[in-house]
Each structure stands twice: as structure tokens, then as C-alpha cells.
PDB file of N, CA and C in Angstrom:
ATOM      1  N   UNK A   1       5.414 -10.664   0.980  1.00 83.00           N
ATOM      2  CA  UNK A   1       5.991 -11.362   2.601  1.00 83.00           C
ATOM      3  C   UNK A   1       5.345 -10.627   3.234  1.00 83.00           C
ATOM      4  N   UNK A   2       4.864  -9.847   3.750  1.00 86.00           N
ATOM      5  CA  UNK A   2       4.220  -9.218   4.868  1.00 86.00           C
ATOM      6  C   UNK A   2       2.966 -10.237   4.843  1.00 86.00           C
ATOM      7  N   UNK A   3       2.147 -10.230   3.515  1.00 90.00           N
ATOM      8  CA  UNK A   3       0.592 -11.507   3.904  1.00 90.00           C
ATOM      9  C   UNK A   3       1.187 -12.744   4.165  1.00 90.00           C
ATOM     10  N   UNK A   4       2.388 -12.987   4.256  1.00 90.00           N
ATOM     11  CA  UNK A   4       2.559 -14.797   4.430  1.00 90.00           C
ATOM     12  C   UNK A   4       2.994 -14.385   6.041  1.00 90.00           C
ATOM     13  N   UNK A   5       3.094 -13.531   6.331  1.00 92.00           N
ATOM     14  CA  UNK A   5       3.193 -13.190   8.075  1.00 92.00           C
ATOM     15  C   UNK A   5       2.196 -13.577   8.858  1.00 92.00           C
ATOM     16  N   UNK A   6       1.345 -12.753   8.362  1.00 94.00           N
ATOM     17  CA  UNK A   6       0.070 -12.474   8.481  1.00 94.00           C
ATOM     18  C   UNK A   6      -0.756 -12.782   8.157  1.00 94.00           C
ATOM     19  N   UNK A   7      -0.778 -13.968   7.138  1.00 90.00           N
ATOM     20  CA  UNK A   7      -1.985 -14.551   7.040  1.00 90.00           C
ATOM     21  C   UNK A   7      -3.163 -15.304   7.230  1.00 90.00           C
ATOM     22  N   UNK A   8      -3.155 -15.390   8.919  1.00 92.00           N
ATOM     23  CA  UNK A   8      -4.512 -16.040   9.164  1.00 92.00           C
ATOM     24  C   UNK A   8      -4.934 -14.994  10.126  1.00 92.00           C
ATOM     25  N   UNK A   9      -4.801 -13.644  10.234  1.00 92.00           N
ATOM     26  CA  UNK A   9      -5.646 -12.641  10.934  1.00 92.00           C
ATOM     27  C   UNK A   9      -5.532 -11.664   9.807  1.00 92.00           C
ATOM     28  N   UNK A  10      -5.410 -11.786   8.641  1.00 90.00           N
ATOM     29  CA  UNK A  10      -5.765 -10.562   7.495  1.00 90.00           C
ATOM     30  C   UNK A  10      -7.324 -10.636   7.527  1.00 90.00           C
ATOM     31  N   UNK A  11      -7.653  -9.532   7.378  1.00 87.00           N
ATOM     32  CA  UNK A  11      -8.936  -9.233   7.311  1.00 87.00           C
ATOM     33  C   UNK A  11     -10.279  -9.462   8.033  1.00 87.00           C
ATOM     34  N   UNK A  12      -9.216  -9.806   9.306  1.00 89.00           N
ATOM     35  CA  UNK A  12      -9.923 -10.408  10.810  1.00 89.00           C
ATOM     36  C   UNK A  12      -9.229  -9.087  11.333  1.00 89.00           C
ATOM     37  N   UNK A  13      -8.609  -8.729  11.504  1.00 89.00           N
ATOM     38  CA  UNK A  13      -7.960  -7.287  12.230  1.00 89.00           C
ATOM     39  C   UNK A  13      -6.749  -6.441  11.711  1.00 89.00           C
ATOM     40  N   UNK A  14      -6.270  -6.999  10.772  1.00 88.00           N
ATOM     41  CA  UNK A  14      -5.595  -6.385  10.032  1.00 88.00           C
ATOM     42  C   UNK A  14      -5.797  -6.513   8.027  1.00 88.00           C
ATOM     43  N   UNK A  15      -5.279  -5.290   7.375  1.00 87.00           N
ATOM     44  CA  UNK A  15      -5.537  -4.648   6.211  1.00 87.00           C
ATOM     45  C   UNK A  15      -3.845  -4.793   5.652  1.00 87.00           C
ATOM     46  N   UNK A  16      -3.540  -5.473   4.852  1.00 87.00           N
ATOM     47  CA  UNK A  16      -1.847  -4.970   4.365  1.00 87.00           C
ATOM     48  C   UNK A  16      -2.067  -4.533   2.889  1.00 87.00           C
ATOM     49  N   UNK A  17      -1.246  -3.967   2.436  1.00 84.00           N
ATOM     50  CA  UNK A  17      -0.881  -3.431   1.309  1.00 84.00           C
ATOM     51  C   UNK A  17       0.503  -2.754   1.057  1.00 84.00           C
ATOM     52  N   UNK A  18       1.066  -3.577   0.381  1.00 82.00           N
ATOM     53  CA  UNK A  18       2.593  -3.986   0.127  1.00 82.00           C
ATOM     54  C   UNK A  18       3.107  -3.807   1.457  1.00 82.00           C
ATOM     55  N   UNK A  19       3.930  -2.353   1.752  1.00 80.00           N
ATOM     56  CA  UNK A  19       4.462  -2.726   3.075  1.00 80.00           C
ATOM     57  C   UNK A  19       3.300  -1.607   4.492  1.00 80.00           C
ATOM     58  N   UNK A  20       2.136  -1.402   4.128  1.00 83.00           N
ATOM     59  CA  UNK A  20       1.388  -0.669   4.772  1.00 83.00           C
ATOM     60  C   UNK A  20       0.358  -1.715   5.412  1.00 83.00           C
ATOM     61  N   UNK A  21       0.337  -1.481   6.884  1.00 87.00           N
ATOM     62  CA  UNK A  21      -0.181  -2.198   7.926  1.00 87.00           C
ATOM     63  C   UNK A  21      -1.419  -1.746   8.826  1.00 87.00           C
ATOM     64  N   UNK A  22      -2.728  -1.999   8.549  1.00 86.00           N
ATOM     65  CA  UNK A  22      -3.684  -1.286   9.096  1.00 86.00           C
ATOM     66  C   UNK A  22      -3.846  -2.314   9.881  1.00 86.00           C
ATOM     67  N   UNK A  23      -4.330  -2.104  11.649  1.00 88.00           N
ATOM     68  CA  UNK A  23      -4.712  -2.699  12.723  1.00 88.00           C
ATOM     69  C   UNK A  23      -5.802  -2.179  13.085  1.00 88.00           C
ATOM     70  N   UNK A  24      -6.992  -2.952  13.066  1.00 84.00           N
ATOM     71  CA  UNK A  24      -8.234  -2.266  13.497  1.00 84.00           C
ATOM     72  C   UNK A  24      -8.514  -2.991  14.666  1.00 84.00           C
ATOM     73  N   UNK A  25      -9.811  -2.361  15.742  1.00 86.00           N
ATOM     74  CA  UNK A  25     -10.046  -2.885  16.816  1.00 86.00           C
ATOM     75  C   UNK A  25     -11.127  -2.050  17.501  1.00 86.00           C
ATOM     76  N   UNK A  26     -11.935  -2.609  18.351  1.00 85.00           N
ATOM     77  CA  UNK A  26     -13.033  -2.334  19.167  1.00 85.00           C
ATOM     78  C   UNK A  26     -12.639  -1.526  20.393  1.00 85.00           C
ATOM     79  N   UNK A  27     -11.851  -1.857  21.198  1.00 88.00           N
ATOM     80  CA  UNK A  27     -11.263  -1.546  22.081  1.00 88.00           C
ATOM     81  C   UNK A  27     -10.208  -1.278  22.620  1.00 88.00           C
ATOM     82  N   UNK A  28      -9.672  -1.096  24.106  1.00 87.00           N
ATOM     83  CA  UNK A  28      -7.913  -0.669  23.867  1.00 87.00           C
ATOM     84  C   UNK A  28      -7.727  -2.223  24.557  1.00 87.00           C
ATOM     85  N   UNK A  29      -8.038  -3.367  25.230  1.00 93.00           N
ATOM     86  CA  UNK A  29      -7.735  -4.256  24.928  1.00 93.00           C
ATOM     87  C   UNK A  29      -7.678  -5.292  23.969  1.00 93.00           C
ATOM     88  N   UNK A  30      -8.421  -5.082  22.748  1.00 91.00           N
ATOM     89  CA  UNK A  30      -7.810  -5.975  21.682  1.00 91.00           C
ATOM     90  C   UNK A  30      -6.664  -5.152  20.940  1.00 91.00           C
ATOM     91  N   UNK A  31      -6.874  -3.597  21.210  1.00 89.00           N
ATOM     92  CA  UNK A  31      -5.939  -2.963  20.545  1.00 89.00           C
ATOM     93  C   UNK A  31      -4.288  -3.395  20.854  1.00 89.00           C
ATOM     94  N   UNK A  32      -4.340  -3.578  22.030  1.00 92.00           N
ATOM     95  CA  UNK A  32      -2.945  -4.237  22.615  1.00 92.00           C
ATOM     96  C   UNK A  32      -2.609  -5.555  22.450  1.00 92.00           C
ATOM     97  N   UNK A  33      -3.646  -6.257  22.429  1.00 95.00           N
ATOM     98  CA  UNK A  33      -3.379  -7.674  22.164  1.00 95.00           C
ATOM     99  C   UNK A  33      -3.296  -7.584  20.406  1.00 95.00           C
ATOM    100  N   UNK A  34      -3.806  -7.216  19.667  1.00 93.00           N
ATOM    101  CA  UNK A  34      -3.519  -7.213  18.035  1.00 93.00           C
ATOM    102  C   UNK A  34      -2.222  -6.789  17.931  1.00 93.00           C
ATOM    103  N   UNK A  35      -1.856  -5.643  18.655  1.00 92.00           N
ATOM    104  CA  UNK A  35      -0.407  -4.696  18.151  1.00 92.00           C
ATOM    105  C   UNK A  35       0.502  -5.705  18.690  1.00 92.00           C
ATOM    106  N   UNK A  36       0.487  -6.555  19.734  1.00 93.00           N
ATOM    107  CA  UNK A  36       1.261  -7.140  20.254  1.00 93.00           C
ATOM    108  C   UNK A  36       1.407  -8.754  19.281  1.00 93.00           C
ATOM    109  N   UNK A  37       0.591  -9.186  18.606  1.00 95.00           N
ATOM    110  CA  UNK A  37       0.464 -10.104  18.004  1.00 95.00           C
ATOM    111  C   UNK A  37       1.286  -9.903  16.557  1.00 95.00           C
ATOM    112  N   UNK A  38       1.011  -8.943  16.169  1.00 92.00           N
ATOM    113  CA  UNK A  38       1.555  -8.132  14.911  1.00 92.00           C
ATOM    114  C   UNK A  38       3.014  -7.892  14.921  1.00 92.00           C
ATOM    115  N   UNK A  39       3.507  -7.565  16.207  1.00 91.00           N
ATOM    116  CA  UNK A  39       4.837  -7.598  16.350  1.00 91.00           C
ATOM    117  C   UNK A  39       5.747  -8.935  16.660  1.00 91.00           C
ATOM    118  N   UNK A  40       4.859  -9.302  16.964  1.00 94.00           N
ATOM    119  CA  UNK A  40       5.912 -11.079  17.659  1.00 94.00           C
ATOM    120  C   UNK A  40       5.764 -12.026  16.474  1.00 94.00           C
ATOM    121  N   UNK A  41       4.932 -11.787  15.281  1.00 93.00           N
ATOM    122  CA  UNK A  41       5.199 -12.051  13.897  1.00 93.00           C
ATOM    123  C   UNK A  41       6.141 -11.762  13.178  1.00 93.00           C
ATOM    124  N   UNK A  42       5.940 -10.292  13.434  1.00 92.00           N
ATOM    125  CA  UNK A  42       7.352 -10.009  12.583  1.00 92.00           C
ATOM    126  C   UNK A  42       8.848 -10.151  13.051  1.00 92.00           C
ATOM    127  N   UNK A  43       8.650 -10.193  14.399  1.00 94.00           N
ATOM    128  CA  UNK A  43      10.062 -10.833  15.261  1.00 94.00           C
ATOM    129  C   UNK A  43      10.007 -11.836  15.081  1.00 94.00           C
ATOM    130  N   UNK A  44       9.484 -13.038  14.688  1.00 95.00           N
ATOM    131  CA  UNK A  44       9.549 -14.175  14.762  1.00 95.00           C
ATOM    132  C   UNK A  44       9.928 -14.696  13.253  1.00 95.00           C
ATOM    133  N   UNK A  45       9.799 -13.918  12.244  1.00 95.00           N
ATOM    134  CA  UNK A  45      10.025 -13.434  11.085  1.00 95.00           C
ATOM    135  C   UNK A  45      11.735 -12.942  10.809  1.00 95.00           C
ATOM    136  N   UNK A  46      12.027 -12.806  11.807  1.00 95.00           N
ATOM    137  CA  UNK A  46      13.513 -12.118  11.707  1.00 95.00           C
ATOM    138  C   UNK A  46      13.301 -10.335  10.566  1.00 95.00           C
ATOM    139  N   UNK A  47      12.023  -9.761  10.968  1.00 90.00           N
ATOM    140  CA  UNK A  47      12.494  -8.731  10.376  1.00 90.00           C
ATOM    141  C   UNK A  47      11.945  -7.415  11.427  1.00 90.00           C
ATOM    142  N   UNK A  48      12.101  -6.529  11.188  1.00 85.00           N
ATOM    143  CA  UNK A  48      12.565  -5.073  12.072  1.00 85.00           C
ATOM    144  C   UNK A  48      11.828  -4.173  11.636  1.00 85.00           C
ATOM    145  N   UNK A  49      10.968  -3.682  12.688  1.00 83.00           N
ATOM    146  CA  UNK A  49      10.100  -1.993  11.605  1.00 83.00           C
ATOM    147  C   UNK A  49      10.723  -0.536  12.419  1.00 83.00           C
ATOM    148  N   UNK A  50      10.521   0.131  11.900  1.00 85.00           N
ATOM    149  CA  UNK A  50      10.740   1.108  12.381  1.00 85.00           C
ATOM    150  C   UNK A  50       9.874   2.130  13.007  1.00 85.00           C
ATOM    151  N   UNK A  51       9.859   2.282  14.249  1.00 81.00           N
ATOM    152  CA  UNK A  51       8.893   2.949  14.967  1.00 81.00           C
ATOM    153  C   UNK A  51       8.538   4.314  14.528  1.00 81.00           C
ATOM    154  N   UNK A  52       9.560   5.035  13.725  1.00 85.00           N
ATOM    155  CA  UNK A  52       9.166   6.311  13.104  1.00 85.00           C
ATOM    156  C   UNK A  52       8.600   6.424  11.860  1.00 85.00           C
ATOM    157  N   UNK A  53       8.139   5.187  11.400  1.00 84.00           N
ATOM    158  CA  UNK A  53       7.025   4.960  10.301  1.00 84.00           C
ATOM    159  C   UNK A  53       5.682   4.739  10.678  1.00 84.00           C
ATOM    160  N   UNK A  54       5.465   4.728  11.997  1.00 82.00           N
ATOM    161  CA  UNK A  54       3.986   3.741  12.277  1.00 82.00           C
ATOM    162  C   UNK A  54       3.483   5.136  13.106  1.00 82.00           C
ATOM    163  N   UNK A  55       2.216   5.360  13.199  1.00 80.00           N
ATOM    164  CA  UNK A  55       1.168   5.758  14.043  1.00 80.00           C
ATOM    165  C   UNK A  55       0.240   4.804  14.811  1.00 80.00           C
ATOM    166  N   UNK A  56       0.074   4.787  16.209  1.00 82.00           N
ATOM    167  CA  UNK A  56      -0.195   4.020  17.188  1.00 82.00           C
ATOM    168  C   UNK A  56      -1.528   5.115  17.749  1.00 82.00           C
ATOM    169  N   UNK A  57      -2.812   3.837  17.792  1.00 80.00           N
ATOM    170  CA  UNK A  57      -3.728   4.356  18.128  1.00 80.00           C
ATOM    171  C   UNK A  57      -4.587   5.589  17.622  1.00 80.00           C
ATOM    172  N   UNK A  58      -4.701   5.725  16.604  1.00 82.00           N
ATOM    173  CA  UNK A  58      -5.428   7.303  16.012  1.00 82.00           C
ATOM    174  C   UNK A  58      -6.561   7.028  15.461  1.00 82.00           C
ATOM    175  N   UNK A  59      -6.947   8.377  15.875  1.00 83.00           N
ATOM    176  CA  UNK A  59      -8.799   7.979  15.125  1.00 83.00           C
ATOM    177  C   UNK A  59      -8.821   8.289  13.669  1.00 83.00           C
ATOM    178  N   UNK A  60      -8.057   8.757  12.940  1.00 86.00           N
ATOM    179  CA  UNK A  60      -8.061   8.802  11.966  1.00 86.00           C
ATOM    180  C   UNK A  60      -6.917   8.754  11.455  1.00 86.00           C
ATOM    181  N   UNK A  61      -6.798   8.005  10.054  1.00 84.00           N
ATOM    182  CA  UNK A  61      -5.565   7.593   9.252  1.00 84.00           C
ATOM    183  C   UNK A  61      -6.063   7.832   7.381  1.00 84.00           C
ATOM    184  N   UNK A  62      -4.676   8.663   7.115  1.00 84.00           N
ATOM    185  CA  UNK A  62      -4.887   8.715   5.741  1.00 84.00           C
ATOM    186  C   UNK A  62      -4.352   7.006   4.854  1.00 84.00           C
ATOM    187  N   UNK A  63      -5.141   6.648   4.309  1.00 81.00           N
ATOM    188  CA  UNK A  63      -4.234   5.503   3.438  1.00 81.00           C
ATOM    189  C   UNK A  63      -4.584   5.131   2.203  1.00 81.00           C
ATOM    190  N   UNK A  64      -3.704   6.179   1.652  1.00 82.00           N
ATOM    191  CA  UNK A  64      -3.691   6.077   0.313  1.00 82.00           C
ATOM    192  C   UNK A  64      -4.560   7.256  -0.290  1.00 82.00           C
ATOM    193  N   UNK A  65      -5.323   7.435  -0.676  1.00 84.00           N
ATOM    194  CA  UNK A  65      -6.499   8.591  -1.193  1.00 84.00           C
ATOM    195  C   UNK A  65      -7.450   8.734  -0.291  1.00 84.00           C
ATOM    196  N   UNK A  66      -7.923   7.510   0.668  1.00 85.00           N
ATOM    197  CA  UNK A  66      -8.361   7.583   1.747  1.00 85.00           C
ATOM    198  C   UNK A  66      -8.361   8.206   2.964  1.00 85.00           C
ATOM    199  N   UNK A  67      -9.263   8.956   3.858  1.00 88.00           N
ATOM    200  CA  UNK A  67      -9.073   9.282   5.316  1.00 88.00           C
ATOM    201  C   UNK A  67     -10.107   8.009   5.590  1.00 88.00           C
ATOM    202  N   UNK A  68      -9.949   7.518   6.432  1.00 85.00           N
ATOM    203  CA  UNK A  68     -10.548   6.164   7.310  1.00 85.00           C
ATOM    204  C   UNK A  68     -10.673   6.979   8.935  1.00 85.00           C
ATOM    205  N   UNK A  69     -11.913   7.011   9.486  1.00 85.00           N
ATOM    206  CA  UNK A  69     -12.352   7.692  10.733  1.00 85.00           C
ATOM    207  C   UNK A  69     -12.611   6.291  11.440  1.00 85.00           C
ATOM    208  N   UNK A  70     -12.042   6.189  12.876  1.00 79.00           N
ATOM    209  CA  UNK A  70     -12.143   5.334  13.587  1.00 79.00           C
ATOM    210  C   UNK A  70     -13.672   4.695  13.814  1.00 79.00           C
ATOM    211  N   UNK A  71     -14.466   6.019  13.940  1.00 73.00           N
ATOM    212  CA  UNK A  71     -15.689   5.447  14.442  1.00 73.00           C
ATOM    213  C   UNK A  71     -16.701   5.356  13.097  1.00 73.00           C
ATOM    214  N   UNK A  72     -16.528   5.926  11.752  1.00 60.00           N
ATOM    215  CA  UNK A  72     -17.169   5.819  10.695  1.00 60.00           C
ATOM    216  C   UNK A  72     -17.092   5.134   9.453  1.00 60.00           C
ATOM    217  N   UNK A  73     -15.077   4.692   9.602  1.00 50.00           N
ATOM    218  CA  UNK A  73     -14.583   4.147   8.467  1.00 50.00           C
ATOM    219  C   UNK A  73     -14.421   4.733   7.203  1.00 50.00           C
ATOM    220  N   UNK A  74     -14.489   4.554   6.322  1.00 46.00           N
ATOM    221  CA  UNK A  74     -14.004   5.734   5.277  1.00 46.00           C
ATOM    222  C   UNK A  74     -14.947   6.702   4.848  1.00 46.00           C
TER     223      UNK A  74
END
């Protein structure tokens, strides 16, 4: 269902796996724009997100068994 909501931005600046969503960006302006678009998509679909389950603007993230760094990737 998440893939249907984000269908035309998948692999452009979002990656999803089940209910996990990564938004990637090059600068602060892109970050703000992309997060806003993703939130609007969920709102328009009538879905609510739990802000306690999300991390924003991090330099590294553990995604399953991988650690992804902002500057170098996996």
C-alpha cells in the first residue's frame, strides 16, 4: 500500500520496505521539500504517521542489518 502512495517518487528520493521509508536528499531545501511531499501523500491517503517511530535528518541510519551513512552510503 505504501508503494502505491509513493509510486512515482520511489527510487527517486524514497525507498520503502513494508512500513519502512527512507527519504534521501542532497541539501536542506531538498530535505524539506521531500519530507513535505511524503507527508502530504500519506495525509491525502487518509493515513496517519506516528512521529515517535521516525528519525529526521540523521547522518547515519540502521536499515535492517545495514548502516547507511549520509556521505558514503552503505
